[in-house]
Amino acid sequence: MILDMFSLSGKTAIVTGSDTGLGQGISKAFVEAGAKVLGVSRSASTATQEMLGEENFSYITADLSTIDPVDTIIGTALEKFGRLDILVNNAGIIKRQDSIEFSVENWDLVLNVNLRTLFFLSQAAAKQFVKQNSGGKIISVASMLSYQGGIRVPSYTASKSAVKGLTMTLANEWAKYGINVNAIAPGYMATNNTQALREDADRSAAILERIPAGRWGTPDDLMGAAVFLASSASDYVNGFTLAVDGGWLAR
Ligand code: NAD
């Protein structure tokens, strides 16, 4: 039956950036759909665990600005669950500074978290899926700036545009293993990531005016797309970046 295709019952997932914001919403969606989730964040995902229950959601802390934690993350998921079905690359940061002044630190940090670690974690998850001979799902969180240039965010735009391209490359190479690699491009969502924008009255008004849905998105708005791309309902969806943006890109 069609609704059974959306079930994540018996599935196990790693969600990075699970302590707050969109990663917390995706973890909630997966648990409600029947999965067990291992969260990975810079700080402890205690609030997420309180919301979802220890039996459904466990977490580790890791600094994803280097690839050092990659083996530990996959190893912990296997220790806890015995197998891995889904990886969500959600952790990400943004640094705002005029491009003419943009620092090497702000370039490297954003590219390391948003792209370098995303690639090597995806590679490690894919190796595990191949070893299990099970197929799997990899979902990365892209951005409107996978499609547009933005202002004062050169490293973020570079990273998120690359995530969209990389999603296609990995889908091309790994579809033969039954691995679906896709991305979600959230629009303007009310999380820490956009706090500075929302506090800037002029920028906030200009953004809201352009969103056909007439409001900022919330973590709950991503839940349907995340479950779709993690479930067998999307088994023939490969290499696509799905916008969940209240119509922003349609303008
Ligand atoms: P957020 O700032 O609330 O969350 C960012 C998450 O990334 C946190 O869980 C944090 O722990 C994790 N993280 C950051 N640096 C890390 C590091 N070095 N090591 C480990 N974890 C690290 O913002 P959010 O909006 O929930 O962002 C989630 C994702 O969505 C990001 O990739 C962001 O770029 C993307 N995104 C957000 C929006 C939006 O409007 N909020 C729009 C498009 C894309």
mmCIF file of N, CA, C and O and ligand atoms in Angstrom, residues 17-23 41-43 62-65 90-93 113 141-143 156 160 186-189 191-194, ligand 1:
data_model
loop_
_atom_site.group_PDB
_atom_site.id
_atom_site.type_symbol
_atom_site.label_atom_id
_atom_site.label_comp_id
_atom_site.label_asym_id
_atom_site.label_seq_id
_atom_site.Cartn_x
_atom_site.Cartn_y
_atom_site.Cartn_z
ATOM 1 N N GLY A 17 23.966 17.406 12.779
ATOM 2 C CA GLY A 17 23.342 18.687 13.159
ATOM 3 C C GLY A 17 21.977 18.467 13.785
ATOM 4 O O GLY A 17 21.012 19.154 13.463
ATOM 5 N N SER A 18 21.926 17.512 14.722
ATOM 6 C CA SER A 18 20.638 17.055 15.267
ATOM 7 C C SER A 18 20.236 17.764 16.552
ATOM 8 O O SER A 18 19.197 17.468 17.117
ATOM 9 N N ASP A 19 21.079 18.702 17.040
ATOM 10 C CA ASP A 19 20.787 19.299 18.350
ATOM 11 C C ASP A 19 19.758 20.421 18.275
ATOM 12 O O ASP A 19 19.216 20.829 19.299
ATOM 13 N N THR A 20 19.470 20.916 17.080
ATOM 14 C CA THR A 20 18.608 22.091 16.965
ATOM 15 C C THR A 20 18.089 22.190 15.525
ATOM 16 O O THR A 20 18.474 21.397 14.666
ATOM 17 N N GLY A 21 17.204 23.135 15.292
ATOM 18 C CA GLY A 21 16.840 23.534 13.926
ATOM 19 C C GLY A 21 16.346 22.411 13.019
ATOM 20 O O GLY A 21 15.561 21.542 13.417
ATOM 21 N N LEU A 22 16.821 22.439 11.784
ATOM 22 C CA LEU A 22 16.306 21.523 10.764
ATOM 23 C C LEU A 22 16.683 20.071 11.057
ATOM 24 O O LEU A 22 15.890 19.156 10.802
ATOM 25 N N GLY A 23 17.868 19.844 11.616
ATOM 26 C CA GLY A 23 18.288 18.480 11.943
ATOM 27 C C GLY A 23 17.422 17.875 13.043
ATOM 28 O O GLY A 23 17.137 16.673 13.037
ATOM 29 N N SER A 41 26.252 16.099 16.543
ATOM 30 C CA SER A 41 26.295 17.565 16.528
ATOM 31 C C SER A 41 27.496 18.062 17.296
ATOM 32 O O SER A 41 28.118 17.311 18.036
ATOM 33 N N ARG A 42 27.744 19.347 17.125
ATOM 34 C CA ARG A 42 28.821 19.988 17.859
ATOM 35 C C ARG A 42 28.510 19.970 19.357
ATOM 36 O O ARG A 42 29.355 19.700 20.168
ATOM 37 N N SER A 43 27.272 20.266 19.727
ATOM 38 C CA SER A 43 26.902 20.197 21.146
ATOM 39 C C SER A 43 25.903 19.056 21.345
ATOM 40 O O SER A 43 25.331 18.544 20.379
ATOM 41 N N ALA A 62 30.474 15.636 18.008
ATOM 42 C CA ALA A 62 31.658 15.557 17.150
ATOM 43 C C ALA A 62 31.828 16.897 16.453
ATOM 44 O O ALA A 62 30.847 17.586 16.170
ATOM 45 N N ASP A 63 33.084 17.240 16.199
ATOM 46 C CA ASP A 63 33.365 18.469 15.451
ATOM 47 C C ASP A 63 33.547 18.084 13.987
ATOM 48 O O ASP A 63 34.550 17.470 13.614
ATOM 49 N N LEU A 64 32.584 18.466 13.166
ATOM 50 C CA LEU A 64 32.597 18.068 11.756
ATOM 51 C C LEU A 64 33.381 19.044 10.875
ATOM 52 O O LEU A 64 33.295 18.971 9.654
ATOM 53 N N SER A 65 34.174 19.917 11.515
ATOM 54 C CA SER A 65 35.027 20.773 10.694
ATOM 55 C C SER A 65 36.278 20.022 10.230
ATOM 56 O O SER A 65 37.061 20.538 9.436
ATOM 57 N N ASN A 90 23.163 17.159 7.362
ATOM 58 C CA ASN A 90 22.435 18.407 7.621
ATOM 59 C C ASN A 90 23.318 19.471 8.274
ATOM 60 O O ASN A 90 23.084 20.662 8.065
ATOM 61 N N ALA A 91 24.340 19.060 9.040
ATOM 62 C CA ALA A 91 25.164 20.048 9.753
ATOM 63 C C ALA A 91 25.734 21.048 8.760
ATOM 64 O O ALA A 91 26.198 20.669 7.680
ATOM 65 N N GLY A 92 25.682 22.310 9.115
ATOM 66 C CA GLY A 92 26.234 23.317 8.213
ATOM 67 C C GLY A 92 26.354 24.647 8.924
ATOM 68 O O GLY A 92 25.672 24.905 9.911
ATOM 69 N N ILE A 93 27.257 25.465 8.414
ATOM 70 C CA ILE A 93 27.418 26.796 8.990
ATOM 71 C C ILE A 93 27.481 27.830 7.876
ATOM 72 O O ILE A 93 27.734 27.507 6.716
ATOM 73 N N VAL A 113 33.100 22.096 6.848
ATOM 74 C CA VAL A 113 31.884 21.507 7.447
ATOM 75 C C VAL A 113 30.864 21.167 6.363
ATOM 76 O O VAL A 113 30.317 20.068 6.318
ATOM 77 N N VAL A 141 21.546 18.455 2.964
ATOM 78 C CA VAL A 141 20.759 19.681 3.036
ATOM 79 C C VAL A 141 21.497 20.759 2.247
ATOM 80 O O VAL A 141 22.609 21.162 2.606
ATOM 81 N N ALA A 142 20.895 21.153 1.139
ATOM 82 C CA ALA A 142 21.464 22.182 0.265
ATOM 83 C C ALA A 142 20.874 23.534 0.675
ATOM 84 O O ALA A 142 20.715 23.785 1.877
ATOM 85 N N SER A 143 20.525 24.383 -0.265
ATOM 86 C CA SER A 143 20.080 25.740 0.094
ATOM 87 C C SER A 143 19.519 26.439 -1.145
ATOM 88 O O SER A 143 19.752 25.990 -2.283
ATOM 89 N N TYR A 156 29.656 30.048 1.732
ATOM 90 C CA TYR A 156 28.396 29.299 1.883
ATOM 91 C C TYR A 156 27.819 28.964 0.508
ATOM 92 O O TYR A 156 27.437 27.827 0.241
ATOM 93 N N LYS A 160 27.232 25.244 -0.939
ATOM 94 C CA LYS A 160 25.888 24.710 -1.199
ATOM 95 C C LYS A 160 25.672 24.458 -2.702
ATOM 96 O O LYS A 160 24.932 23.539 -3.071
ATOM 97 N N PRO A 186 16.217 23.840 1.502
ATOM 98 C CA PRO A 186 15.219 24.600 2.252
ATOM 99 C C PRO A 186 15.230 26.056 1.798
ATOM 100 O O PRO A 186 16.266 26.584 1.390
ATOM 101 N N GLY A 187 14.079 26.680 1.872
ATOM 102 C CA GLY A 187 14.015 28.123 1.646
ATOM 103 C C GLY A 187 14.462 28.851 2.900
ATOM 104 O O GLY A 187 15.390 28.399 3.582
ATOM 105 N N TYR A 188 13.832 29.932 3.206
ATOM 106 C CA TYR A 188 14.200 30.725 4.381
ATOM 107 C C TYR A 188 13.433 30.202 5.583
ATOM 108 O O TYR A 188 12.227 30.357 5.694
ATOM 109 N N MET A 189 14.175 29.520 6.478
ATOM 110 C CA MET A 189 13.558 28.824 7.608
ATOM 111 C C MET A 189 13.954 29.534 8.910
ATOM 112 O O MET A 189 15.083 30.011 9.049
ATOM 113 N N THR A 191 15.462 29.433 11.944
ATOM 114 C CA THR A 191 16.392 28.688 12.816
ATOM 115 C C THR A 191 17.537 29.635 13.169
ATOM 116 O O THR A 191 17.576 30.779 12.705
ATOM 117 N N ASN A 192 18.527 29.114 13.939
ATOM 118 C CA ASN A 192 19.698 29.940 14.297
ATOM 119 C C ASN A 192 20.407 30.466 13.054
ATOM 120 O O ASN A 192 20.950 31.567 13.059
ATOM 121 N N ASN A 193 20.405 29.645 12.001
ATOM 122 C CA ASN A 193 21.117 29.972 10.760
ATOM 123 C C ASN A 193 20.655 31.312 10.178
ATOM 124 O O ASN A 193 21.424 32.018 9.536
ATOM 125 N N THR A 194 19.391 31.660 10.373
ATOM 126 C CA THR A 194 18.829 32.879 9.771
ATOM 127 C C THR A 194 18.488 33.943 10.810
ATOM 128 O O THR A 194 17.803 34.911 10.490
HETATM 129 P P1 NAD B 1 21.404 25.785 12.881
HETATM 130 O O1 NAD B 1 22.511 26.777 12.945
HETATM 131 O O2 NAD B 1 20.304 25.856 13.871
HETATM 132 O O3 NAD B 1 21.986 24.312 12.857
HETATM 133 C C1 NAD B 1 23.259 23.988 12.353
HETATM 134 C C2 NAD B 1 23.616 22.587 12.813
HETATM 135 O O4 NAD B 1 24.904 22.244 12.326
HETATM 136 C C3 NAD B 1 23.664 22.477 14.319
HETATM 137 O O5 NAD B 1 23.014 21.275 14.676
HETATM 138 C C4 NAD B 1 25.149 22.366 14.635
HETATM 139 O O6 NAD B 1 25.402 21.547 15.757
HETATM 140 C C5 NAD B 1 25.672 21.724 13.379
HETATM 141 N N1 NAD B 1 27.079 22.084 13.178
HETATM 142 C C6 NAD B 1 27.572 23.259 12.717
HETATM 143 N N2 NAD B 1 28.924 23.209 12.723
HETATM 144 C C7 NAD B 1 29.268 21.988 13.183
HETATM 145 C C8 NAD B 1 30.512 21.348 13.444
HETATM 146 N N3 NAD B 1 31.696 21.957 13.235
HETATM 147 N N4 NAD B 1 30.496 20.097 13.927
HETATM 148 C C9 NAD B 1 29.324 19.460 14.168
HETATM 149 N N5 NAD B 1 28.117 20.009 13.954
HETATM 150 C C10 NAD B 1 28.096 21.264 13.465
HETATM 151 O O7 NAD B 1 20.797 26.002 11.445
HETATM 152 P P2 NAD B 1 19.782 25.157 10.553
HETATM 153 O O8 NAD B 1 19.003 26.143 9.797
HETATM 154 O O9 NAD B 1 19.069 24.106 11.320
HETATM 155 O O10 NAD B 1 20.812 24.487 9.549
HETATM 156 C C11 NAD B 1 20.793 23.143 9.168
HETATM 157 C C12 NAD B 1 21.233 23.020 7.729
HETATM 158 O O11 NAD B 1 20.274 23.660 6.900
HETATM 159 C C13 NAD B 1 22.567 23.698 7.411
HETATM 160 O O12 NAD B 1 23.302 22.910 6.504
HETATM 161 C C14 NAD B 1 22.132 25.002 6.752
HETATM 162 O O13 NAD B 1 23.103 25.516 5.897
HETATM 163 C C15 NAD B 1 20.917 24.520 6.005
HETATM 164 N N6 NAD B 1 19.969 25.546 5.562
HETATM 165 C C16 NAD B 1 19.287 26.322 6.452
HETATM 166 C C17 NAD B 1 18.398 27.265 5.967
HETATM 167 C C18 NAD B 1 17.603 28.145 6.879
HETATM 168 O O14 NAD B 1 16.916 29.050 6.376
HETATM 169 N N7 NAD B 1 17.632 27.970 8.171
HETATM 170 C C19 NAD B 1 18.199 27.406 4.617
HETATM 171 C C20 NAD B 1 18.906 26.608 3.742
HETATM 172 C C21 NAD B 1 19.786 25.667 4.239
#
